[in-house]
Each structure stands twice: as structure tokens, then as C-alpha cells.
Amino acid sequence: MTPPPELRALGRWTTRPRIPGSCLGVGVAFLHIHLSHTLPEAGRTPLTGLMFCALALFISVGYARDTRALRTLFALGEGRLPVTSEHLLVAVQEVAAIPGRSFWFVMQGWLGGTLTVALAFPLLAHVPWTEGVRVTVLGLSIGPLSAMLVYLMVVRRARATLERLVELGLSPLEVLAALPPRRMHIRRRLVVFTAIAVLSPSLFILDVAFTRTVTVVDAWAQATTPAARAEVMARAREGGGPPLGLISGLVTLLILGTAALAGTALSEPLRAITEDATRIARGEVRPPRVIHAEDEVWATSAAFTQMQVQLVQALSQLKRAGIQISSTTEQLVATSTEQEVGADEQAGALNATSATTEELARSAQQIADNAESVSAIAETTFGAAQSGQRGATAFLGAMQRMKEDNEAIAEAVVRLNKRVQQIGKVVEFINEIADKSDLLALNAELEGTKAGEVGRGFSLVAAEMRRLAENVLESTKEIEGLIEEVREASAAAVTVTGGGVRAVETGTGLAEQVSESLRQIVSLAGQTSDAVRIISRSTQQQQTGTDQLADTMADILRITQQSLNATKQVGAANGDLLGLAQDLRGVVERFQIHQATLRKGDGG
Amino acid sequence: MLPAGRVEGTLLCHVGPHRIAFEAGEVASIAAPDAGMVSAHRAFQGAGGAQRVLVTATGGTVGVDGLEIDSEVLSVLPPSPVVAGASGGSLRGFVLTRGVLWPLLRLEDFQRYLLDLAAEGA
């Protein structure tokens, strides 16, 4: 078979075998007409003309039918439609249907042409109508054979055309979706083919035999003498005329050729499937291709293609999975090793933590003991603070009384000062009197002195009075000094009393502050006592919790040890898994998957 | 009547650290200090008040710090003329009593002398 042309002439190239197939049938009929001498000689030429006219008409109508049946393919070839997946799929569907259409079209052509010729032949050749029946039988015996031949020839070209269309950008799954394997007619086709193969030569032989028999019988009946009849019988025995099996042999050859074509059409896809399967069996996985066929073979090919697609996808996924498993397992082994190291470190840390926890438990015990002591001290402090507060309150009362006493003293000193001032005035008055008395005594003494001896006694009295006055003056001076001292002392007392009052006020303030501080101390001591009590209770709970923690840490340590053992077992299992993953990778890598195949596999 | 060199009854006055004496007969009375008196401190180039005022027969006054009356008869020791002149003529002499020597002054002259000193000072 010639290779398929470009897309532009692909449609005509696909259906072109219909012409030689039909011509071959017409040629057989032509040979039968002219070699078997079964038809009247006068009718052979008109019949031949009719046959070629019908053939020309059939070829003309066939062009129009092809254009209609493959309109998408023709449009793609002529560039009237863009080469897209949708258009290609429609063209594929058209091409896949074209063998069957060609078969039926040839059948219809033979039936119509035979009937037309059979009707026109008696009229044109002026032969009996029975000749027309014979033409009909002749045509109906060649037509199926010709249609079968055309079908087988078109099938092979259609497959090539489909392959070319698929190469333009269709995936196998798209083609399978567009051409689902529905028809399972291979048995029926074989039956029909067998029937045609048996009946066609038989009809030819029957026609020739019948014609010869009729000719011999007619000649024997027309012979009137025994010699003539013997001569007729002798010619009949010699077998004059065309050989009986010539046409039948030609038909048989045609059938054999058709059978060879049928076998080729049947074996080609099976061979291709076998090649692919063998290649896959060798581990060489190529991009899945569509092996075009018909009926059950197409179903087998479609299933095989789907299987290839699934296999490619599975192998791709398996390869990726193998790589990932290998990588993951290596990571798992590394992680397991790290985890093992970490578990060792964790076990060591837990040992240290357990020891620390036990130490913590002991410390908690000591803290609990100390907390009880602190609680007792806090109680004592609280009692002392309360006693101090009571003392401070009493001290505050004493300070208050002292303040009142000081104020009373200050008032008394002020009154004393006033009295002293009054006394001073009295003393001043006495001093004036004494001074005047002294002055009078002086004058009296002066007068007594002036009086001479007479006034001597008077002078003595005056002098004595003067001494008294001077004594009074001296006493008043002393009194004034005392009064001054008393005034100074009272002033100092007032000052000191004021300072004392201020000191008492300061002391009272301080005592109030001390009392407030002690009250706060009592409150804080109470709170401290409560807090210490809570701390003591919490410490006891902490001690209990620490003991439980120590027990739990011991459990954790034991579990960690178990976990470490388990981690080691996991590490060993991961090592085994890594070996299995490498084995799996090796198994998958035995399939030589082409990169294009992988990409198609990833893309579904 | 006593001879000129003798005197009976003297007023022994104290003016600061100084001592002066007057004959009792020259003193009309003894009064308390007042604003118009002349202090004897002026005679000693000093300033100060007085506790007692000696009043003359003419009403003149001389302030002294203190005084005593001695009724004994005392001998008057005459002063040298230079000393008498230096005292403005008021110095009669000196009397010895109570173990110390007292300048005896004439009260009227001494009062004038003090007034003159006051006028010179003004």
C-alpha cells in the first residue's frame, strides 16, 4: 500500500480503492459476457455499453458521496476549517465510518446498476427478458464480492488516514472516546464473506453450465438424424467453446485476493498489537498509539490502547512513587537515626531530669518544713505586732495627756509671768518709796548735820532711816533681780513648754504614725500569716505534686527507654523498607519509559 | 564758827570713779534728778546721769552718782594755786576721811564751773 499523502488529498486517497474495486467487478462481468458465450452475441456490445455507463455514473455519484461523507476531512484538507481537536475528531469519525459506507455504497451501486442494466438490456438488445434476469443474477453474484473487495481496500487506507489524523494532535484516549468499540460484527462478516466466496463462483459455474446444457439440448433437439445427434454429442463431449472454469477460476482468484486482503486487514492490527505487547513485555514502553481496526479487533485494540495508557500512567506514578518512596525512606532512615540519637539524648536528659526532680522533691520537703517554721514565726510576729499596736495606742494616749499637761503648764507659766509682772510693779512702787525715803533721810541727815551738835541725834536717826531705805532699795533690787530671773525663767519655761507642746504634738503625730504603721503591720502580719499558711499548704501540695512528678518522670523515663527501643526497631524496619524501595525502583526502571511517554502519562 | 582750815559736816559724793566733797552748809537740799540739772561727770570729761542732785541756796543743781554725809569736823588741806586755778576756783582744799583724800569743792562755784563747761561744749 502506498503511503498516505498530505492532508489536502487524504480524503480522495482514502476512498480511491472503490474505483478499481468496482472496475475489477465490472471487468469480471465483462470477461464473463465475452468469454463464456452465455449471452446472445447481439446483446453483448449493448450490455457492455450499459455496464460502462453504469460504472461511469457510479464513479461520478461516488465522488459526490465521498465529498459529503468526508466533508470535515475535505474541509480540513482545503483549509476551510482550522486543524483543531474537535474537527480532527469529527474527521476521524467520518474516516472510521467510510469503509462501511463504501461497502454499502458499492452494494447499492451494483444493485441499482444491475437492475437498470437488466431492465434496459432486453429493450436495447432485443433479447428475451430472461436475459435480463440472467444479467440480474450475474450482477448480484459479482456485486457483494466487489463491495467486499472495496471494503477491504478502503479499510486499510482508512486506517492509514486515521493514523495520519491522530498524528496531527489527537491523544489515544480522545480517539477512543470518539470511536467507542460498539459493533461486534466480525462473525457476521466472515459468514457473509464465506457465503459470497461460495456463491459467486457457483453462480458463474451454474450460469455457464446451464447455458451449455441448454445449447447442447437445443442442438440435439434440432438434429434430426442420429448422425447429427452423435455429432452434437461428440462436440459436447469435446467441450468446445470457452473453458468452463475460466471465469470461475477468475472469480476464485478474486475471492482469494479478497480473502488475502481480509486476512491482511485482520492480521495487521493484531500484528501491531502483538508487536506493542512484545515490546512492553521486553520492558520498552513507548507512547501509546491507536492501532486502528474494526469490530472485535478494534475493541481489542482499544482495550489494549487503554491498557497501555493506564500502564504508562501506572508506571509513571509507580516510578515517581518509587523515587519518592526511596527518597522518603532515605529521609525516614535519616530521621529515624536522628530520632534514635534524640531519643538517646532524651533518655539522658530524662535521667538528669529525674535526678533533678528527686532533688526537687527533697527541696520541697525542706521548703515545707521551713514554711511551717515561717508560719509559726509569722504567728509570733502577728502577736508581737498586735501587742505593739496596743502599746502604741497606750503611748498615744499618754502623749495626748502629756500634751494636755504641757498646755496646762504653759498656761500656768503665762499666769505666773503676769503675776511676776504685777509683783515687779509693786516692787517698783516700793523702790520709788524707798528712794524717796532715802532722799528724805538724806535731807534729814543733811539738816541734822547742818544743825551741828544739836542735830546730831537727828542726823543719826536720819542716817539710820537712810540705811533702812537703802536696805529696802537693795532688797527691792534683789527682788527685781529675782523677778527678772523669774521672768526669764518663766519666759524660758514658756518657750520650753511651747517646745514641749510642739514636741508632744510631734510625738503624738509620730505616735499616731507609729500606731498606724503598727496597725498596718498588724494587718500585713495577719496577711503574711495567712499567706505563709497558704504557702505552707501550697508547699505541702507542691511536695505531694513533686513526689508524683518524680514518679511520673520515672514512668516517662521507662517509656522513653521503650520508645528508644521502638525507634531502633523502626530504624531497622526503615532500612528494610529502603531495600524494598530500591528493589521497587529497580523493577520500575526495567521499564524503559520514554520522556514523551512520561509526559503523555502525566497529562492523562 | 570754825576756823577757815576746818569744816564740820561734809557731803562725800561719788562721780563715777572720782570723789568730790562739799560742805553741808552749802547744800540747801538734796533732790531727785531732773531735766535741768548739771551732771558732775562733765568736770571729768565724761558723760552720764546722776542719782542725786545737790541743790544750792540759789537753786543751782549738781548731779552726782552717790553721796554720804559725814558729820565729823575735818581739817581742810589747802590746795596749790595752780590746782585751785585749774578747778575754776571752786576747789577749797582736801579733806581726809574714811582713809582717803577727798577734794572739797565750793558748790556754787562748782555749779558755775559746770555750766561754763556746758556752755563751752555747746
XYZ file of C-alpha atoms in Angstrom:
726
model
C 0.000 0.000 0.000
C 1.310 3.443 -0.895
C 1.892 5.767 1.995
C -0.871 8.309 2.703
C -0.458 11.736 1.107
C -0.780 15.092 2.766
C -3.977 16.173 4.448
C -5.112 18.009 1.337
C -5.518 14.817 -0.773
C -6.179 12.465 2.092
C -9.934 12.160 1.503
C -9.697 11.172 -2.116
C -6.803 8.866 -1.395
C -8.856 7.073 1.242
C -11.832 6.342 -0.977
C -9.964 5.847 -4.184
C -9.845 1.974 -3.964
C -13.565 1.980 -4.607
C -12.889 2.735 -8.268
C -10.504 -0.156 -9.024
C -12.590 -2.486 -6.867
C -15.692 -1.644 -8.829
C -13.827 -1.731 -12.113
C -12.472 -5.145 -11.226
C -16.008 -6.422 -10.699
C -17.151 -4.841 -13.948
C -14.104 -6.379 -15.655
C -15.024 -9.836 -14.402
C -18.537 -9.294 -15.673
C -17.129 -8.100 -18.981
C -14.952 -11.200 -19.320
C -17.852 -13.429 -18.412
C -20.032 -11.811 -21.014
C -17.443 -12.066 -23.754
C -15.719 -15.324 -22.901
C -18.415 -17.595 -21.575
C -20.714 -17.020 -24.566
C -23.664 -17.313 -22.230
C -25.400 -14.281 -23.645
C -26.563 -13.760 -27.192
C -23.851 -12.321 -29.303
C -26.018 -9.463 -30.434
C -26.570 -8.328 -26.911
C -23.015 -8.360 -25.714
C -21.998 -4.982 -27.050
C -25.084 -3.107 -25.800
C -24.698 -4.822 -22.454
C -21.064 -3.794 -22.303
C -22.014 -0.234 -23.103
C -24.679 -0.244 -20.447
C -22.250 -1.623 -17.931
C -19.628 1.055 -18.583
C -22.282 3.766 -18.493
C -23.439 2.476 -15.117
C -19.801 2.344 -13.964
C -19.209 5.942 -15.020
C -22.388 7.015 -13.290
C -21.380 5.110 -10.188
C -17.951 6.732 -10.107
C -19.463 10.183 -10.533
C -22.006 9.692 -7.804
C -19.234 8.179 -5.661
C -17.242 11.424 -5.826
C -20.246 13.366 -4.595
C -20.903 10.810 -1.854
C -17.282 10.946 -0.715
C -17.369 14.711 -0.575
C -20.444 14.544 1.595
C -19.353 11.634 3.780
C -15.911 13.152 4.430
C -16.855 16.797 4.392
C -14.890 17.668 7.532
C -11.784 15.902 6.260
C -12.112 17.668 2.913
C -12.646 20.980 4.702
C -9.544 20.418 6.800
C -7.582 19.455 3.698
C -8.757 22.517 1.824
C -8.095 24.760 4.805
C -11.713 25.769 5.250
C -11.589 24.554 8.832
C -8.764 25.004 11.337
C -6.947 21.915 12.483
C -8.380 21.597 15.970
C -9.068 18.618 18.135
C -12.805 18.924 17.651
C -12.520 18.998 13.857
C -9.958 16.241 13.834
C -12.223 14.071 15.987
C -15.141 14.657 13.629
C -12.871 13.808 10.686
C -11.744 10.670 12.499
C -15.337 9.616 12.991
C -16.015 10.254 9.304
C -12.968 8.264 8.188
C -13.769 5.404 10.554
C -17.217 5.132 9.037
C -16.086 5.414 5.435
C -15.300 1.660 4.843
C -18.791 0.610 5.832
C -20.276 3.438 3.819
C -18.157 2.427 0.831
C -19.316 -1.178 1.158
C -22.956 -0.275 1.181
C -22.469 2.324 -1.493
C -20.872 -0.283 -3.758
C -23.647 -2.699 -2.929
C -26.247 -0.083 -3.737
C -24.365 0.801 -6.901
C -24.220 -2.816 -8.047
C -27.890 -3.386 -7.181
C -29.077 -0.222 -8.859
C -26.763 -0.612 -11.818
C -27.648 -4.292 -12.292
C -31.402 -3.614 -12.160
C -31.063 -0.680 -14.514
C -28.948 -2.653 -16.960
C -31.239 -5.706 -16.597
C -34.262 -3.589 -17.470
C -32.564 -1.680 -20.274
C -30.739 -4.631 -21.772
C -33.781 -6.538 -23.309
C -35.062 -3.328 -24.724
C -31.826 -2.245 -26.309
C -30.505 -5.626 -27.457
C -33.874 -7.042 -28.446
C -33.264 -10.167 -26.439
C -35.735 -12.071 -24.329
C -36.454 -10.734 -20.854
C -34.938 -13.864 -19.397
C -31.592 -12.451 -20.481
C -32.297 -9.546 -18.222
C -32.873 -11.968 -15.356
C -29.572 -13.611 -16.117
C -27.873 -10.179 -16.055
C -29.502 -9.540 -12.685
C -28.236 -12.830 -11.279
C -24.818 -12.081 -12.751
C -24.714 -8.645 -11.209
C -25.981 -9.810 -7.804
C -23.308 -12.515 -7.753
C -20.434 -10.081 -8.529
C -21.705 -7.062 -6.549
C -21.145 -8.384 -2.967
C -17.747 -9.646 -3.951
C -16.837 -6.293 -5.411
C -18.243 -4.490 -2.372
C -16.272 -6.761 -0.083
C -13.117 -6.090 -2.069
C -13.722 -2.366 -1.963
C -14.440 -2.559 1.752
C -11.181 -4.315 2.496
C -9.150 -1.932 0.352
C -10.798 1.145 1.843
C -10.366 -0.268 5.336
C -6.616 -0.339 5.029
C -6.479 3.164 3.631
C -8.887 4.410 6.247
C -6.578 3.033 8.932
C -3.629 4.880 7.412
C -5.709 8.040 7.187
C -6.773 7.709 10.810
C -3.179 7.254 11.838
C -2.246 10.391 9.958
C -5.088 12.346 11.605
C -4.095 11.116 15.034
C -0.545 12.281 14.392
C -1.902 15.792 13.885
C -2.565 16.162 17.609
C -5.054 13.714 18.998
C -4.449 11.647 22.074
C -5.316 7.948 22.089
C -7.992 8.458 24.720
C -9.638 11.164 22.640
C -9.696 8.822 19.649
C -11.093 6.016 21.794
C -13.741 8.349 23.172
C -14.652 9.426 19.642
C -14.713 5.877 18.320
C -16.130 3.682 21.031
C -15.999 -0.027 20.086
C -19.667 -0.849 19.714
C -20.071 -3.021 16.674
C -19.041 -6.650 17.040
C -19.795 -7.942 13.515
C -16.716 -9.906 12.624
C -18.542 -13.252 12.739
C -21.294 -11.932 10.563
C -18.779 -10.501 8.147
C -16.997 -13.820 7.940
C -20.283 -15.576 7.306
C -21.186 -13.097 4.610
C -17.720 -13.344 3.100
C -17.898 -17.137 3.133
C -21.304 -17.053 1.549
C -20.083 -14.672 -1.133
C -16.964 -16.749 -1.667
C -19.048 -19.877 -2.125
C -21.992 -18.474 -4.017
C -20.252 -16.213 -6.543
C -18.228 -18.943 -8.339
C -21.150 -21.302 -8.017
C -23.444 -18.880 -9.761
C -20.912 -18.331 -12.502
C -20.447 -22.072 -12.961
C -24.179 -22.566 -12.779
C -24.706 -19.943 -15.455
C -22.094 -21.423 -17.763
C -23.264 -24.967 -17.157
C -26.868 -24.051 -17.656
C -26.081 -22.188 -20.832
C -24.060 -25.068 -22.276
C -26.672 -27.576 -21.293
C -29.355 -25.562 -22.935
C -27.167 -25.163 -26.039
C -26.495 -28.918 -26.264
C -30.094 -29.778 -25.639
C -31.218 -27.299 -28.251
C -28.677 -28.620 -30.767
C -29.593 -32.250 -30.062
C -33.280 -31.384 -30.425
C -32.639 -29.635 -33.693
C -30.613 -32.597 -35.010
C -32.934 -34.822 -36.908
C -30.594 -37.604 -37.785
C -28.712 -39.887 -35.490
C -25.503 -38.807 -37.091
C -26.234 -35.222 -36.411
C -27.177 -36.051 -32.844
C -23.992 -38.099 -32.470
C -22.009 -35.164 -33.783
C -23.737 -32.896 -31.287
C -22.914 -35.286 -28.505
C -19.343 -35.542 -29.720
C -18.934 -31.724 -29.723
C -20.440 -31.626 -26.295
C -18.002 -34.242 -25.034
C -15.058 -32.419 -26.653
C -16.035 -29.380 -24.670
C -15.765 -26.862 -27.373
C -16.058 -23.186 -26.671
C -14.677 -21.362 -23.762
C -13.390 -23.377 -20.850
C -15.949 -23.948 -18.178
C -13.783 -22.987 -15.233
C -12.129 -19.875 -16.734
C -14.468 -17.318 -15.273
C -14.954 -19.386 -12.170
C -11.215 -19.502 -11.814
C -11.000 -15.754 -12.201
C -13.733 -15.324 -9.602
C -11.964 -17.740 -7.355
C -8.763 -15.788 -7.784
C -10.704 -12.644 -6.960
C -12.103 -14.292 -3.868
C -8.686 -15.478 -2.869
C -7.330 -11.997 -3.312
C -10.199 -10.671 -1.284
C -9.531 -13.280 1.362
C -5.886 -12.283 1.365
C -6.934 -8.681 1.807
C -9.319 -9.717 4.558
C -6.583 -11.675 6.260
C -4.228 -8.756 5.908
C -6.863 -6.373 7.260
C -7.436 -8.709 10.148
C -3.825 -9.544 10.855
C -2.328 -6.067 10.578
C -3.826 -4.671 13.763
C -3.280 -7.973 15.535
C 0.336 -7.918 14.457
C 0.731 -4.358 15.602
C -0.876 -5.235 18.924
C 1.442 -8.185 19.202
C 4.454 -6.004 18.469
C 3.438 -3.491 21.096
C 2.697 -6.198 23.599
C 6.042 -7.842 22.881
C 7.798 -4.508 23.292
C 6.040 -3.907 26.569
C 6.922 -7.415 27.628
C 10.536 -6.516 26.945
C 10.091 -3.525 29.236
C 10.131 -0.940 26.474
C 7.212 1.339 26.989
C 6.549 3.831 24.230
C 3.824 6.411 23.911
C 0.569 4.549 23.425
C -0.613 4.551 19.843
C -4.003 3.854 18.373
C -3.990 0.678 16.288
C -6.983 1.161 14.066
C -9.172 -1.871 13.336
C -12.777 -2.839 13.143
C -15.305 -4.732 15.196
C -13.883 -7.070 17.816
C -10.340 -6.344 16.713
C -10.998 -2.632 17.251
C -12.420 -3.459 20.678
C -9.269 -5.433 21.403
C -7.068 -2.647 20.077
C -8.985 -0.022 22.064
C -8.717 -2.072 25.207
C -5.023 -2.620 24.516
C -4.506 1.095 23.971
C -6.375 1.908 27.169
C -4.326 -0.700 28.906
C -1.168 0.941 27.525
C -2.320 4.351 28.678
C -3.153 3.003 32.093
C 0.124 1.114 32.142
C 2.078 4.238 31.221
C 0.273 6.213 33.869
C 0.721 3.464 36.402
C 4.370 3.072 35.529
C 4.894 6.820 35.681
C 3.167 7.027 39.016
C 4.943 3.914 40.139
C 8.273 5.337 39.095
C 7.580 8.600 40.837
C 6.252 6.721 43.801
C 9.313 4.505 43.801
C 11.572 7.524 43.685
C 9.550 9.242 46.365
C 9.430 6.080 48.437
C 13.148 5.667 48.059
C 13.784 9.309 48.905
C 11.252 9.276 51.699
C 12.640 6.077 53.052
C 16.122 7.519 52.994
C 14.810 10.565 54.807
C 12.950 8.222 57.108
C 16.116 6.326 57.828
C 17.970 9.576 58.440
C 15.114 10.847 60.581
C 14.960 7.566 62.399
C 18.670 7.801 63.067
C 18.283 11.362 64.274
C 15.284 10.292 66.312
C 17.308 7.498 67.783
C 20.070 9.923 68.690
C 17.434 12.307 70.002
C 15.842 9.514 71.980
C 19.227 8.686 73.472
C 19.718 12.315 74.370
C 16.171 12.461 75.661
C 16.770 9.426 77.811
C 19.933 11.033 79.172
C 18.127 14.294 79.747
C 15.290 12.451 81.413
C 17.760 10.712 83.675
C 19.139 14.076 84.673
C 15.617 15.452 84.969
C 14.594 12.542 87.134
C 17.550 13.174 89.432
C 16.703 16.848 89.460
C 13.096 16.023 90.247
C 14.144 13.881 93.176
C 16.359 16.700 94.374
C 13.389 18.992 93.867
C 11.273 16.684 95.990
C 13.831 16.845 98.753
C 13.989 20.607 98.421
C 10.197 20.726 98.527
C 10.311 18.759 101.783
C 12.774 21.245 103.229
C 10.687 24.125 101.930
C 7.606 22.606 103.545
C 9.447 22.309 106.854
C 10.747 25.846 106.552
C 7.295 27.042 105.591
C 5.889 25.582 108.803
C 8.615 27.347 110.788
C 7.933 30.547 108.921
C 4.250 30.095 109.647
C 4.965 29.820 113.363
C 7.254 32.855 113.179
C 4.590 34.728 111.274
C 2.068 33.885 114.016
C 4.522 35.155 116.630
C 5.137 38.267 114.563
C 1.422 38.813 114.305
C 1.050 38.556 118.091
C 4.004 40.883 118.638
C 2.578 43.325 116.150
C -0.766 43.277 117.949
C 0.992 43.849 121.299
C 2.981 46.650 119.710
C -0.198 48.179 118.390
C -1.755 48.099 121.846
C 1.421 49.680 123.324
C 1.393 52.296 120.594
C -2.223 53.087 121.377
C -1.390 53.451 125.073
C 1.642 55.554 124.190
C -0.556 57.716 122.014
C -2.939 58.225 124.950
C -0.024 59.116 127.224
C 1.283 61.530 124.655
C -2.137 63.073 124.450
C -2.257 63.525 128.203
C 1.271 64.913 128.191
C 0.226 67.369 125.572
C -2.682 68.491 127.720
C -0.401 68.763 130.770
C 2.110 70.803 128.802
C -0.608 73.106 127.628
C -1.753 73.495 131.248
C 1.837 74.203 132.313
C 2.172 76.787 129.561
C -0.998 78.473 130.704
C 0.195 78.392 134.333
C 3.551 79.866 133.324
C 1.792 82.637 131.470
C -0.293 83.350 134.518
C 2.858 83.260 136.649
C 4.520 85.709 134.320
C 1.624 88.048 134.656
C 1.804 87.775 138.431
C 5.519 88.413 138.351
C 4.942 91.483 136.263
C 2.430 92.650 138.827
C 4.953 91.926 141.576
C 7.532 93.897 139.623
C 5.226 96.870 139.540
C 4.699 96.591 143.266
C 8.426 96.314 143.826
C 8.959 99.300 141.592
C 6.483 101.187 143.631
C 8.272 100.141 146.824
C 11.553 101.109 145.241
C 10.243 104.557 144.481
C 9.051 104.878 148.029
C 12.382 103.658 149.315
C 14.207 106.061 147.017
C 12.087 108.928 148.262
C 12.615 107.732 151.818
C 16.333 107.647 151.135
C 16.166 111.121 149.719
C 14.179 112.341 152.726
C 16.603 110.634 155.045
C 19.465 112.305 153.227
C 17.877 115.687 153.557
C 17.088 114.968 157.183
C 20.624 113.911 157.829
C 21.821 116.969 155.917
C 19.693 119.188 158.014
C 20.822 117.413 161.129
C 24.408 117.849 160.082
C 23.827 121.479 159.334
C 22.311 121.868 162.775
C 25.547 120.811 164.282
C 25.696 119.211 167.673
C 22.008 119.789 168.157
C 21.036 117.915 165.123
C 23.490 115.080 165.610
C 20.848 112.788 167.026
C 18.539 113.752 164.273
C 21.254 113.001 161.785
C 21.810 109.645 163.339
C 18.148 108.846 163.078
C 18.095 110.132 159.542
C 21.155 108.099 158.716
C 19.535 105.073 160.240
C 16.433 105.729 158.179
C 18.594 106.227 155.187
C 20.252 102.854 155.751
C 16.838 101.330 156.097
C 15.810 102.945 152.880
C 18.978 101.808 151.255
C 18.355 98.324 152.597
C 14.896 98.498 151.181
C 16.347 99.641 147.883
C 18.866 96.854 147.951
C 16.122 94.380 148.803
C 13.929 95.723 146.069
C 16.875 95.467 143.685
C 17.342 91.903 144.773
C 13.606 91.382 144.385
C 13.794 92.972 140.944
C 16.653 90.664 140.120
C 14.676 87.733 141.355
C 11.632 88.955 139.480
C 13.770 89.321 136.382
C 15.125 85.835 136.893
C 11.606 84.603 137.447
C 10.508 86.397 134.270
C 13.404 84.999 132.338
C 12.738 81.572 133.832
C 9.040 81.858 133.102
C 9.838 83.062 129.561
C 12.206 80.158 129.192
C 9.537 77.930 130.705
C 7.028 79.306 128.221
C 9.500 78.677 125.418
C 10.374 75.277 126.746
C 6.724 74.486 127.343
C 5.919 75.616 123.788
C 8.741 73.415 122.534
C 7.429 70.671 124.768
C 3.939 71.146 123.390
C 5.325 71.060 119.871
C 7.486 68.089 120.766
C 4.465 66.406 122.291
C 2.452 67.252 119.194
C 5.264 65.880 117.042
C 5.467 62.896 119.334
C 1.711 62.493 119.127
C 1.915 62.639 115.341
C 4.749 60.189 115.364
C 2.852 58.032 117.822
C -0.165 58.163 115.512
C 2.081 57.259 112.613
C 3.617 54.512 114.692
C 0.142 53.368 115.694
C -0.978 53.467 112.027
C 2.206 51.706 110.972
C 1.695 49.129 113.663
C -1.916 48.744 112.568
C -0.695 48.209 109.029
C 1.995 45.923 110.364
C -0.688 44.001 112.229
C -2.764 43.829 109.063
C 0.252 42.863 106.967
C 1.388 40.444 109.624
C -2.089 38.927 109.523
C -1.927 38.764 105.752
C 1.606 37.454 105.980
C 0.457 34.847 108.431
C -2.398 33.877 106.111
C -0.059 33.923 103.112
C 2.513 31.877 104.949
C -0.232 29.466 105.931
C -1.301 29.246 102.297
C 2.334 28.915 101.255
C 2.776 26.166 103.773
C -0.309 24.391 102.475
C 0.778 25.002 98.868
C 4.227 23.803 99.685
C 2.787 20.631 101.118
C 0.722 20.233 97.947
C 3.825 21.053 95.925
C 5.693 18.422 97.822
C 2.964 15.928 97.017
C 2.978 17.069 93.382
C 6.752 16.874 93.260
C 6.633 13.335 94.579
C 4.077 12.493 91.918
C 6.262 14.299 89.358
C 9.219 12.187 90.393
C 7.124 9.040 89.966
C 5.851 10.314 86.616
C 9.381 11.154 85.499
C 10.385 7.624 86.345
C 7.461 6.350 84.241
C 8.431 8.713 81.404
C 11.993 7.516 81.611
C 10.819 3.933 81.347
C 8.522 4.802 78.435
C 11.324 6.759 76.763
C 13.530 3.724 77.051
C 10.803 1.676 75.433
C 10.396 4.397 72.794
C 14.133 4.274 72.160
C 13.924 0.552 71.616
C 10.937 1.056 69.334
C 12.842 3.764 67.442
C 15.688 1.355 66.887
C 13.228 -1.199 65.599
C 11.686 1.474 63.353
C 15.166 2.317 62.090
C 15.748 -1.339 61.237
C 12.331 -1.503 59.562
C 13.155 1.673 57.627
C 16.355 0.041 56.457
C 14.364 -2.928 55.225
C 11.880 -0.539 53.639
C 14.704 1.302 51.911
C 15.885 -2.002 50.457
C 12.377 -2.761 49.269
C 12.064 0.726 47.786
C 15.332 0.272 45.922
C 14.095 -3.096 44.676
C 10.847 -1.454 43.578
C 12.796 1.284 41.859
C 14.890 -1.299 40.077
C 11.784 -3.158 38.963
C 10.190 0.017 37.663
C 13.390 1.119 35.970
C 13.386 -2.114 33.990
C 10.573 -0.458 32.022
C 12.265 1.960 29.651
C 9.701 4.710 29.626
C 10.417 7.422 27.117
C 10.200 11.017 28.300
C 7.410 11.719 25.820
C 5.582 8.719 27.223
C 6.027 10.073 30.734
C 4.701 13.444 29.698
C 1.726 11.880 27.996
C 1.215 9.725 31.058
C 1.294 12.755 33.349
C -1.130 14.571 31.113
C -3.504 11.625 31.199
C 32.279 129.399 163.966
C 35.054 127.127 162.845
C 38.357 128.402 161.664
C 38.996 128.505 157.893
C 41.054 125.341 157.872
C 38.324 123.269 159.393
C 34.927 122.141 158.226
C 32.029 120.408 160.043
C 29.664 118.321 158.084
C 30.605 117.301 154.559
C 28.816 115.585 151.703
C 31.098 112.905 150.263
C 29.972 112.439 146.659
C 30.878 109.854 144.108
C 31.018 110.726 140.391
C 31.969 107.606 138.520
C 35.347 106.605 139.909
C 36.015 110.081 141.140
C 35.383 111.572 144.571
C 34.372 115.090 145.463
C 33.163 116.598 148.683
C 31.021 119.610 149.546
C 30.411 121.361 152.784
C 26.974 120.536 154.124
C 26.114 124.114 154.797
C 26.385 124.928 151.087
C 23.761 122.386 150.182
C 20.266 123.622 150.524
C 18.683 120.275 149.903
C 19.125 117.020 148.152
C 16.673 116.219 145.368
C 15.968 113.642 142.843
C 17.424 114.072 139.356
C 15.513 116.204 136.905
C 15.968 117.527 133.412
C 17.616 120.843 134.362
C 20.432 119.506 136.470
C 24.125 119.670 135.575
C 25.998 116.427 135.949
C 29.350 116.405 137.737
C 30.614 113.930 135.130
C 31.235 116.873 132.855
C 34.006 118.056 135.120
C 35.816 114.788 134.475
C 35.366 114.935 130.691
C 32.695 112.280 130.903
C 29.067 111.857 130.208
C 26.451 110.324 132.395
C 23.445 110.911 134.506
C 23.062 111.260 138.250
C 21.306 109.594 141.110
C 21.096 112.505 143.402
C 21.036 116.252 142.856
C 22.582 118.754 145.224
C 20.591 121.972 145.299
C 22.366 125.196 146.179
C 20.904 128.043 148.091
C 20.437 129.885 144.815
C 18.649 126.975 143.201
C 21.581 125.623 141.224
C 21.876 121.922 140.895
C 24.745 119.487 140.586
C 24.115 115.816 139.838
C 26.208 113.138 141.422
C 26.043 109.354 141.346
C 26.008 108.814 145.077
C 26.705 110.625 148.320
C 27.300 110.182 152.003
C 27.054 112.625 154.789
C 29.914 112.902 157.213
C 29.091 114.921 160.253
C 32.623 114.967 161.724
C 34.786 118.007 161.801
C 37.508 117.609 159.186
C 40.644 119.531 158.511
C 40.857 121.160 155.109
C 44.156 120.899 153.388
C 44.613 123.913 151.159
C 45.368 123.375 147.510
C 48.174 124.938 145.487
C 47.143 127.990 143.475
C 47.731 126.230 140.223
C 45.388 123.455 141.165
C 42.829 125.903 142.521
C 43.016 127.851 139.254
C 42.633 124.745 137.199
C 39.420 123.908 139.026
C 37.922 127.218 138.206
C 38.336 128.489 141.741
C 35.870 126.046 143.239
C 38.419 123.869 144.997
C 38.712 124.733 148.677
C 41.120 122.045 149.529
C 41.256 118.446 150.505
C 39.775 116.567 153.435
C 40.969 113.282 154.741
C 38.274 110.961 155.917
C 37.449 107.316 155.742
C 41.059 106.678 154.837
C 41.087 108.571 151.571
C 41.608 112.127 150.410
C 38.587 113.979 149.159
C 38.708 117.222 147.133
C 36.470 119.739 148.863
C 34.648 121.973 146.427
C 32.523 125.028 146.772
C 29.143 124.018 145.455
C 28.118 127.321 143.915
C 31.452 127.714 142.112
C 31.466 124.187 141.015
C 27.947 124.546 139.658
C 29.003 127.618 137.694
C 32.110 125.860 136.524
C 29.978 123.029 135.195
C 27.659 125.497 133.482
C 30.644 127.174 131.872
C 31.899 123.818 130.650
C 28.432 123.151 129.285
C 28.414 126.495 127.519
C 31.884 125.819 126.080
C 30.804 122.456 124.916
C 27.715 123.859 123.231
